[in-house]
Amino acid sequence: MYCVRKVTEDLFWVGGNDRRLTLFENIHPIPRGVSYNSYLLLDEQTVLFDTVDWSACRQFLENIEHVLDGRPLDFLVINHMEPDHGASIEEVLLRHPETKVISTEKAFMLMRQFGFDVTGRMIEVKEGDTFSFGGHTVTFVAAPMVHWPEAMVTFDTANGVLFAADAFGSFGALDGKLFADEVDFDRDWIDDARRYYTNIVGKYGPHVQLLLGKAAGILDQIKFICPLHGPVWRKDLGYFIDKYDHWSRYEPEEQGVMIVYASMYGNTEAAANALATKLCEKGMTNVRMYDVSNTHVSYLISETFRLSHVVLASVTYNLGIYPVMHNYLMDMKALNLQKRTFAIIENGSWACKAGTLMREFLENELKNVDVLDAGLSLNSAMHDEAAPDLDAMADALIASMK
Ligand code: FEO
């Protein structure tokens, strides 16, 4: 059975959902699944914008044939060639020998690398090129590294639809509700949208800023944002654009403290609890605690992009940083996280090294971060005599927010 939705009078969502995949890119948990969005335009000529992951291909093909209703498929526009969107290209082309493929030079190179034969069917476009399908004329805008080098976005000047590729996407399958205004996005979706952005595109903030800069020139003309994952935006576009602006400038959304602890026997966790309590006692109640061993790093990264302050509390392990905490630090570096204030709690029963090593990592490997001098150094466990240091640490965190 087909499963499609109208975006506008002549534009249809023909994508698919995947609720079976447990790890996106085989690394990020997606308990709410994911959608692979594809859009089909019925103009004088018919145009399909991107395809879907192989897992959704069967539904996708049924959707296309239903909307085409016997018409040929004239064009396939490929904005992004990562296999979660490009995997079904060959299947579409096999079923539609009449279809020409419109994409960038780099995307065609990737198609060849992935083994797709598009010989004689390629129409290569670049930044600023336009193409008319009848009533609709589109402009192609390069979006390199959002989130692969070949990516572009396509803007339909007739109806104000921006086919945004990976930009403005989100984890989460669509349970019938296609539009962001059909859900409580700020309550039910923003955490998955942030986790998607920060872990998938987070490294490329400057490139996203470049794209936002290009979009700023036509902001009043953009009526719909059609991403390749998650809901379509047709209202309150500024809300989501503002989130993207914050994330891509590495600016926190909120003043608040996340305490990430690595604890083997509960003593480091106890110190983290004491700090959280002290912060709240002093009026800073926007505090979240995470056990680094039991929280997937994609969630930690997402929270680190959201909040202004991070406390790292780690035991010393093999004379180094606890391995899972080290992995979190490495991910922060890989994703270019910056502009945060950190504080440190270290613990070690002998040769306590974690604090020094975490400070060195933060100061040498991350950009534009502050590491507060106030912290805690524990030998095995925190005792009453550490109370003044705990107090001073909470005061320093709060003072650094002003
Ligand atoms: Fe959803 Fe970069 O692919």
CSV table of C-alpha atoms and ligand atoms in Angstrom, one decimal:
chain,number,residue,atom,x,y,z
A,1,MET,CA,0.0,0.0,0.0
A,2,TYR,CA,1.4,3.4,-0.9
A,3,CYS,CA,2.1,5.9,1.9
A,4,VAL,CA,2.5,9.5,0.7
A,5,ARG,CA,1.6,13.0,1.8
A,6,LYS,CA,1.1,16.2,0.0
A,7,VAL,CA,3.6,19.0,0.8
A,8,THR,CA,2.0,21.4,-1.6
A,9,GLU,CA,-0.6,21.0,-4.4
A,10,ASP,CA,1.9,19.4,-6.7
A,11,LEU,CA,4.7,18.2,-4.4
A,12,PHE,CA,4.5,14.9,-2.5
A,13,TRP,CA,6.5,13.3,0.3
A,14,VAL,CA,7.2,9.8,-1.0
A,15,GLY,CA,9.9,8.7,1.5
A,16,GLY,CA,9.9,6.0,4.1
A,17,ASN,CA,10.5,5.2,7.8
A,18,ASP,CA,12.8,2.8,9.5
A,19,ARG,CA,12.0,1.7,13.0
A,20,ARG,CA,14.1,-1.5,12.8
A,21,LEU,CA,17.5,0.2,12.5
A,22,THR,CA,19.0,0.4,16.0
A,23,LEU,CA,22.1,2.4,15.2
A,24,PHE,CA,22.2,5.2,12.6
A,25,GLU,CA,25.4,5.0,10.7
A,26,ASN,CA,25.9,1.9,12.8
A,27,ILE,CA,27.0,4.1,15.7
A,28,HIS,CA,24.1,6.4,17.0
A,29,PRO,CA,21.1,4.8,18.8
A,30,ILE,CA,17.8,5.8,17.3
A,31,PRO,CA,15.1,4.4,19.6
A,32,ARG,CA,12.5,6.5,17.8
A,33,GLY,CA,13.6,5.3,14.4
A,34,VAL,CA,14.4,7.6,11.4
A,35,SER,CA,12.7,8.8,8.3
A,36,TYR,CA,14.3,9.0,4.8
A,37,ASN,CA,12.6,11.8,3.0
A,38,SER,CA,12.1,12.0,-0.7
A,39,TYR,CA,9.9,14.4,-2.6
A,40,LEU,CA,8.2,14.1,-6.0
A,41,LEU,CA,7.1,17.1,-8.0
A,42,LEU,CA,4.4,16.8,-10.7
A,43,ASP,CA,5.1,19.7,-13.0
A,44,GLU,CA,5.0,19.7,-16.8
A,45,GLN,CA,7.9,17.3,-16.2
A,46,THR,CA,8.2,15.1,-13.2
A,47,VAL,CA,11.0,15.4,-10.7
A,48,LEU,CA,12.1,13.2,-7.8
A,49,PHE,CA,14.3,14.9,-5.2
A,50,ASP,CA,16.7,12.4,-3.7
A,51,THR,CA,16.0,8.7,-2.9
A,52,VAL,CA,15.9,6.7,0.3
A,53,ASP,CA,17.9,4.1,2.2
A,54,TRP,CA,17.8,0.6,0.9
A,55,SER,CA,15.7,-0.5,3.9
A,56,ALA,CA,12.8,1.8,2.8
A,57,CYS,CA,13.2,1.2,-1.0
A,58,ARG,CA,10.2,-1.1,-1.5
A,59,GLN,CA,7.8,1.3,0.1
A,60,PHE,CA,9.5,4.2,-1.7
A,61,LEU,CA,9.0,2.6,-5.1
A,62,GLU,CA,5.4,1.9,-4.4
A,63,ASN,CA,4.9,5.6,-3.4
A,64,ILE,CA,6.6,6.9,-6.5
A,65,GLU,CA,4.5,4.8,-8.9
A,66,HIS,CA,1.3,5.8,-7.1
A,67,VAL,CA,2.1,9.5,-7.4
A,68,LEU,CA,3.3,9.2,-11.0
A,69,ASP,CA,0.2,7.3,-11.9
A,70,GLY,CA,1.6,6.2,-15.2
A,71,ARG,CA,3.6,9.3,-16.0
A,72,PRO,CA,7.3,9.0,-16.9
A,73,LEU,CA,9.9,10.1,-14.3
A,74,ASP,CA,11.7,12.8,-16.2
A,75,PHE,CA,14.3,13.9,-13.6
A,76,LEU,CA,16.0,12.7,-10.4
A,77,VAL,CA,17.7,15.5,-8.5
A,78,ILE,CA,20.4,14.2,-6.1
A,79,ASN,CA,21.2,16.7,-3.4
A,80,HIS,CA,23.2,14.3,-1.2
A,81,MET,CA,24.9,11.0,-2.1
A,82,GLU,CA,25.3,9.4,1.3
A,83,PRO,CA,23.8,5.9,1.0
A,84,ASP,CA,20.9,6.6,3.4
A,85,HIS,CA,19.6,8.8,0.6
A,86,GLY,CA,21.4,7.5,-2.5
A,87,ALA,CA,21.1,3.8,-2.0
A,88,SER,CA,17.9,3.5,-4.2
A,89,ILE,CA,19.2,5.5,-7.1
A,90,GLU,CA,20.0,2.4,-9.2
A,91,GLU,CA,16.6,0.8,-8.5
A,92,VAL,CA,14.8,4.0,-9.6
A,93,LEU,CA,16.9,4.2,-12.8
A,94,LEU,CA,16.4,0.6,-13.7
A,95,ARG,CA,12.7,1.0,-13.5
A,96,HIS,CA,12.8,4.4,-15.3
A,97,PRO,CA,15.2,4.3,-18.2
A,98,GLU,CA,13.8,7.7,-19.3
A,99,THR,CA,15.1,9.5,-16.1
A,100,LYS,CA,17.9,12.0,-16.3
A,101,VAL,CA,19.9,12.6,-13.1
A,102,ILE,CA,20.7,16.1,-12.0
A,103,SER,CA,23.5,16.5,-9.5
A,104,THR,CA,27.0,17.9,-8.8
A,105,GLU,CA,30.3,16.7,-10.2
A,106,LYS,CA,31.4,15.3,-6.9
A,107,ALA,CA,28.1,13.5,-6.4
A,108,PHE,CA,28.5,11.8,-9.8
A,109,MET,CA,32.0,10.8,-8.8
A,110,LEU,CA,30.5,9.2,-5.6
A,111,MET,CA,27.8,7.4,-7.7
A,112,ARG,CA,30.6,5.8,-9.7
A,113,GLN,CA,32.5,4.9,-6.5
A,114,PHE,CA,29.4,3.3,-5.1
A,115,GLY,CA,29.0,1.3,-8.3
A,116,PHE,CA,26.0,3.1,-9.9
A,117,ASP,CA,26.0,3.4,-13.7
A,118,VAL,CA,24.6,6.8,-14.7
A,119,THR,CA,26.4,7.0,-18.0
A,120,GLY,CA,24.6,9.1,-20.6
A,121,ARG,CA,22.0,10.2,-18.0
A,122,MET,CA,23.9,12.9,-16.2
A,123,ILE,CA,23.1,16.6,-16.0
A,124,GLU,CA,25.9,18.3,-14.0
A,125,VAL,CA,25.0,21.4,-12.1
A,126,LYS,CA,26.9,23.8,-9.9
A,127,GLU,CA,26.3,26.8,-7.6
A,128,GLY,CA,23.8,29.2,-9.0
A,129,ASP,CA,22.6,27.1,-11.9
A,130,THR,CA,18.9,27.1,-12.6
A,131,PHE,CA,16.6,24.6,-14.2
A,132,SER,CA,13.0,24.8,-15.3
A,133,PHE,CA,10.6,21.9,-15.2
A,134,GLY,CA,7.6,23.9,-16.5
A,135,GLY,CA,6.0,26.0,-13.9
A,136,HIS,CA,8.7,25.4,-11.4
A,137,THR,CA,12.2,26.8,-11.7
A,138,VAL,CA,14.9,25.7,-9.2
A,139,THR,CA,18.2,27.1,-8.2
A,140,PHE,CA,21.0,24.9,-7.1
A,141,VAL,CA,23.1,26.0,-4.1
A,142,ALA,CA,26.3,24.3,-3.1
A,143,ALA,CA,26.4,23.1,0.5
A,144,PRO,CA,29.8,21.4,0.8
A,145,MET,CA,30.4,19.5,4.0
A,146,VAL,CA,26.7,19.7,5.0
A,147,HIS,CA,27.5,17.0,5.5
A,148,TRP,CA,29.5,15.5,2.7
A,149,PRO,CA,31.6,17.4,0.2
A,150,GLU,CA,29.2,16.9,-2.8
A,151,ALA,CA,26.1,18.1,-1.0
A,152,MET,CA,23.9,20.8,-2.5
A,153,VAL,CA,20.5,22.2,-1.6
A,154,THR,CA,17.8,23.1,-4.2
A,155,PHE,CA,15.5,26.0,-4.0
A,156,ASP,CA,12.2,26.1,-5.9
A,157,THR,CA,11.5,29.8,-6.7
A,158,ALA,CA,7.9,29.1,-7.7
A,159,ASN,CA,6.6,27.8,-4.3
A,160,GLY,CA,9.5,28.7,-1.9
A,161,VAL,CA,10.4,25.1,-1.2
A,162,LEU,CA,14.0,24.5,0.0
A,163,PHE,CA,15.1,20.9,-0.5
A,164,ALA,CA,17.7,21.2,2.4
A,165,ALA,CA,19.5,17.8,2.1
A,166,ASP,CA,20.9,16.9,5.6
A,167,ALA,CA,20.4,20.4,6.9
A,168,PHE,CA,17.4,20.9,9.2
A,169,GLY,CA,17.0,17.1,9.7
A,170,SER,CA,16.2,15.1,12.8
A,171,PHE,CA,16.3,11.6,14.1
A,172,GLY,CA,12.8,10.1,14.6
A,173,ALA,CA,10.4,8.2,12.3
A,174,LEU,CA,7.4,10.1,11.1
A,175,ASP,CA,4.2,8.6,12.6
A,176,GLY,CA,2.0,10.1,10.0
A,177,LYS,CA,2.7,13.6,11.0
A,178,LEU,CA,4.8,15.1,8.2
A,179,PHE,CA,4.9,18.7,9.3
A,180,ALA,CA,6.7,20.1,12.3
A,181,ASP,CA,3.6,22.1,13.2
A,182,GLU,CA,1.6,18.9,13.5
A,183,VAL,CA,3.8,17.8,16.5
A,184,ASP,CA,5.0,19.5,19.7
A,185,PHE,CA,8.5,19.9,18.2
A,186,ASP,CA,10.0,21.8,21.2
A,187,ARG,CA,8.7,19.1,23.6
A,188,ASP,CA,9.0,15.9,21.6
A,189,TRP,CA,11.5,16.4,18.8
A,190,ILE,CA,14.1,19.0,19.6
A,191,ASP,CA,16.3,16.6,21.6
A,192,ASP,CA,16.5,14.2,18.7
A,193,ALA,CA,17.0,17.1,16.2
A,194,ARG,CA,19.9,18.4,18.3
A,195,ARG,CA,21.4,14.9,18.7
A,196,TYR,CA,21.1,14.4,14.9
A,197,TYR,CA,22.7,17.8,14.1
A,198,THR,CA,25.5,17.7,16.7
A,199,ASN,CA,26.6,14.2,16.0
A,200,ILE,CA,26.2,14.1,12.2
A,201,VAL,CA,26.9,17.7,11.1
A,202,GLY,CA,28.4,19.2,14.3
A,203,LYS,CA,31.9,19.2,13.1
A,204,TYR,CA,31.0,21.4,10.1
A,205,GLY,CA,29.7,24.5,11.9
A,206,PRO,CA,31.5,27.0,9.7
A,207,HIS,CA,30.1,25.3,6.6
A,208,VAL,CA,26.6,25.4,8.1
A,209,GLN,CA,27.1,29.1,8.8
A,210,LEU,CA,28.1,29.6,5.2
A,211,LEU,CA,24.8,27.9,4.1
A,212,LEU,CA,22.8,30.0,6.6
A,213,GLY,CA,24.5,33.1,5.1
A,214,LYS,CA,23.3,32.1,1.6
A,215,ALA,CA,19.8,31.4,2.9
A,216,ALA,CA,19.7,34.7,4.7
A,217,GLY,CA,19.5,36.5,1.3
A,218,ILE,CA,16.3,34.7,0.4
A,219,LEU,CA,14.8,34.1,3.8
A,220,ASP,CA,11.6,35.9,3.0
A,221,GLN,CA,11.1,33.6,0.0
A,222,ILE,CA,11.6,30.3,1.8
A,223,LYS,CA,8.1,29.0,2.6
A,224,PHE,CA,8.9,25.3,3.2
A,225,ILE,CA,12.1,23.5,4.4
A,226,CYS,CA,12.1,19.9,3.2
A,227,PRO,CA,15.0,18.0,4.9
A,228,LEU,CA,16.1,14.5,4.2
A,229,HIS,CA,15.2,13.3,7.7
A,230,GLY,CA,12.4,14.3,10.1
A,231,PRO,CA,9.5,16.8,9.8
A,232,VAL,CA,9.0,19.3,7.0
A,233,TRP,CA,8.8,23.0,8.1
A,234,ARG,CA,6.2,25.3,6.8
A,235,LYS,CA,5.5,27.5,10.0
A,236,ASP,CA,7.8,29.2,12.5
A,237,LEU,CA,10.9,28.5,10.4
A,238,GLY,CA,12.8,31.0,12.4
A,239,TYR,CA,12.6,28.8,15.5
A,240,PHE,CA,14.6,26.0,13.9
A,241,ILE,CA,16.9,28.3,11.9
A,242,ASP,CA,17.8,30.0,15.2
A,243,LYS,CA,18.7,26.6,16.7
A,244,TYR,CA,20.9,25.8,13.7
A,245,ASP,CA,22.5,29.2,14.1
A,246,HIS,CA,23.4,28.5,17.8
A,247,TRP,CA,24.6,25.0,17.1
A,248,SER,CA,26.8,25.9,14.1
A,249,ARG,CA,28.4,28.9,16.0
A,250,TYR,CA,28.9,26.5,18.9
A,251,GLU,CA,27.0,28.9,21.2
A,252,PRO,CA,25.1,27.2,24.1
A,253,GLU,CA,21.3,27.4,24.0
A,254,GLU,CA,21.1,27.7,27.8
A,255,GLN,CA,23.1,28.6,30.9
A,256,GLY,CA,23.3,25.4,32.8
A,257,VAL,CA,25.7,22.7,34.1
A,258,MET,CA,26.0,19.1,32.9
A,259,ILE,CA,28.0,16.9,35.2
A,260,VAL,CA,29.4,13.9,33.5
A,261,TYR,CA,30.9,11.4,35.9
A,262,ALA,CA,33.0,8.3,35.5
A,263,SER,CA,32.7,6.3,38.7
A,264,MET,CA,33.9,2.7,39.4
A,265,TYR,CA,32.5,2.2,42.9
A,266,GLY,CA,30.2,5.2,43.5
A,267,ASN,CA,32.7,7.5,45.2
A,268,THR,CA,33.2,9.8,42.2
A,269,GLU,CA,29.5,9.7,41.6
A,270,ALA,CA,28.9,10.8,45.3
A,271,ALA,CA,31.1,13.8,44.7
A,272,ALA,CA,29.2,14.6,41.5
A,273,ASN,CA,26.0,14.4,43.5
A,274,ALA,CA,27.3,16.7,46.2
A,275,LEU,CA,28.3,19.3,43.6
A,276,ALA,CA,24.9,19.1,41.9
A,277,THR,CA,23.2,19.5,45.2
A,278,LYS,CA,25.4,22.4,46.1
A,279,LEU,CA,24.7,24.2,42.8
A,280,CYS,CA,21.0,23.8,43.3
A,281,GLU,CA,21.2,25.0,46.9
A,282,LYS,CA,22.9,28.1,45.6
A,283,GLY,CA,20.2,28.7,43.0
A,284,MET,CA,21.6,27.2,39.8
A,285,THR,CA,19.0,24.5,39.3
A,286,ASN,CA,19.6,23.9,35.5
A,287,VAL,CA,21.8,20.9,36.3
A,288,ARG,CA,21.9,17.5,34.6
A,289,MET,CA,24.0,14.5,35.7
A,290,TYR,CA,25.2,11.8,33.3
A,291,ASP,CA,27.0,8.5,34.0
A,292,VAL,CA,29.5,8.4,31.2
A,293,SER,CA,29.5,4.6,31.4
A,294,ASN,CA,25.7,4.3,30.9
A,295,THR,CA,25.0,7.1,28.5
A,296,HIS,CA,25.7,6.8,24.8
A,297,VAL,CA,28.2,9.5,23.8
A,298,SER,CA,25.8,10.9,21.2
A,299,TYR,CA,23.5,12.0,24.0
A,300,LEU,CA,26.4,13.5,25.9
A,301,ILE,CA,27.5,15.4,22.8
A,302,SER,CA,24.0,16.7,22.2
A,303,GLU,CA,23.8,18.0,25.8
A,304,THR,CA,27.2,19.5,25.6
A,305,PHE,CA,26.1,21.6,22.6
A,306,ARG,CA,23.0,22.6,24.6
A,307,LEU,CA,24.5,23.8,27.9
A,308,SER,CA,27.1,26.3,28.7
A,309,HIS,CA,29.0,24.5,31.5
A,310,VAL,CA,30.5,21.0,31.8
A,311,VAL,CA,31.9,19.4,34.8
A,312,LEU,CA,34.0,16.3,34.2
A,313,ALA,CA,34.4,14.0,37.1
A,314,SER,CA,36.7,11.0,36.5
A,315,VAL,CA,38.5,8.4,38.3
A,316,THR,CA,42.1,7.6,37.3
A,317,TYR,CA,42.4,4.4,35.3
A,318,ASN,CA,45.7,2.8,34.3
A,319,LEU,CA,47.3,6.1,35.2
A,320,GLY,CA,45.1,7.8,32.6
A,321,ILE,CA,41.6,9.1,32.1
A,322,TYR,CA,38.8,6.6,32.5
A,323,PRO,CA,38.5,5.1,28.9
A,324,VAL,CA,34.8,6.0,28.4
A,325,MET,CA,35.4,9.5,29.6
A,326,HIS,CA,38.4,9.7,27.2
A,327,ASN,CA,36.1,8.6,24.4
A,328,TYR,CA,33.7,11.5,25.2
A,329,LEU,CA,36.6,14.0,25.2
A,330,MET,CA,37.8,12.6,21.8
A,331,ASP,CA,34.3,13.0,20.4
A,332,MET,CA,34.1,16.6,21.6
A,333,LYS,CA,37.3,17.3,19.7
A,334,ALA,CA,36.2,15.5,16.6
A,335,LEU,CA,33.0,17.5,16.5
A,336,ASN,CA,34.8,20.8,17.0
A,337,LEU,CA,33.0,21.6,20.2
A,338,GLN,CA,34.1,25.0,21.6
A,339,LYS,CA,33.0,28.0,23.6
A,340,ARG,CA,32.3,26.1,26.8
A,341,THR,CA,33.4,26.5,30.4
A,342,PHE,CA,34.7,23.3,32.1
A,343,ALA,CA,35.4,22.3,35.7
A,344,ILE,CA,37.1,19.2,36.9
A,345,ILE,CA,36.7,16.6,39.6
A,346,GLU,CA,39.5,13.9,39.7
A,347,ASN,CA,39.7,10.8,41.8
A,348,GLY,CA,42.5,8.3,42.4
A,349,SER,CA,43.5,6.1,45.3
A,350,TRP,CA,47.1,6.5,44.3
A,351,ALA,CA,48.9,8.5,41.6
A,352,CYS,CA,45.8,10.6,40.8
A,353,LYS,CA,46.3,11.8,37.2
A,354,ALA,CA,42.9,12.1,35.6
A,355,GLY,CA,42.4,15.8,36.4
A,356,THR,CA,45.7,16.9,35.0
A,357,LEU,CA,45.2,14.8,31.9
A,358,MET,CA,41.7,16.1,31.3
A,359,ARG,CA,42.8,19.7,31.8
A,360,GLU,CA,45.6,19.2,29.3
A,361,PHE,CA,43.2,17.7,26.8
A,362,LEU,CA,40.7,20.5,27.1
A,363,GLU,CA,43.3,23.2,27.0
A,364,ASN,CA,45.4,21.7,24.1
A,365,GLU,CA,42.8,19.9,22.0
A,366,LEU,CA,39.6,22.1,22.1
A,367,LYS,CA,39.3,25.7,21.0
A,368,ASN,CA,37.9,28.7,22.9
A,369,VAL,CA,37.3,26.8,26.2
A,370,ASP,CA,37.8,28.0,29.8
A,371,VAL,CA,38.8,25.5,32.5
A,372,LEU,CA,38.1,26.8,35.9
A,373,ASP,CA,40.9,26.6,38.5
A,374,ALA,CA,38.3,25.6,41.2
A,375,GLY,CA,37.9,21.9,41.3
A,376,LEU,CA,38.2,18.8,43.5
A,377,SER,CA,41.0,16.3,43.8
A,378,LEU,CA,39.9,13.2,45.7
A,379,ASN,CA,41.8,10.3,47.1
A,380,SER,CA,39.4,7.4,46.9
A,381,ALA,CA,36.4,9.3,48.3
A,382,MET,CA,35.2,12.8,49.3
A,383,HIS,CA,35.1,13.6,53.0
A,384,ASP,CA,33.8,16.4,55.1
A,385,GLU,CA,37.0,18.4,54.9
A,386,ALA,CA,36.4,18.8,51.2
A,387,ALA,CA,33.3,20.9,51.9
A,388,PRO,CA,35.1,24.3,51.5
A,389,ASP,CA,36.5,23.2,48.1
A,390,LEU,CA,33.1,22.0,47.0
A,391,ASP,CA,31.6,25.3,48.0
A,392,ALA,CA,34.2,27.2,46.1
A,393,MET,CA,33.8,25.1,43.0
A,394,ALA,CA,30.0,25.7,43.0
A,395,ASP,CA,30.6,29.4,43.5
A,396,ALA,CA,33.1,29.5,40.7
A,397,LEU,CA,30.8,27.8,38.3
A,398,ILE,CA,28.0,30.2,39.1
A,399,ALA,CA,30.3,33.2,39.0
A,400,SER,CA,31.5,32.2,35.5
A,401,MET,CA,27.9,32.5,34.2
A,402,LYS,CA,27.7,36.2,34.8
B,1,FEO,FE1,21.3,11.5,6.0
B,1,FEO,FE2,24.6,12.7,5.3
B,1,FEO,O1,23.0,11.6,5.2
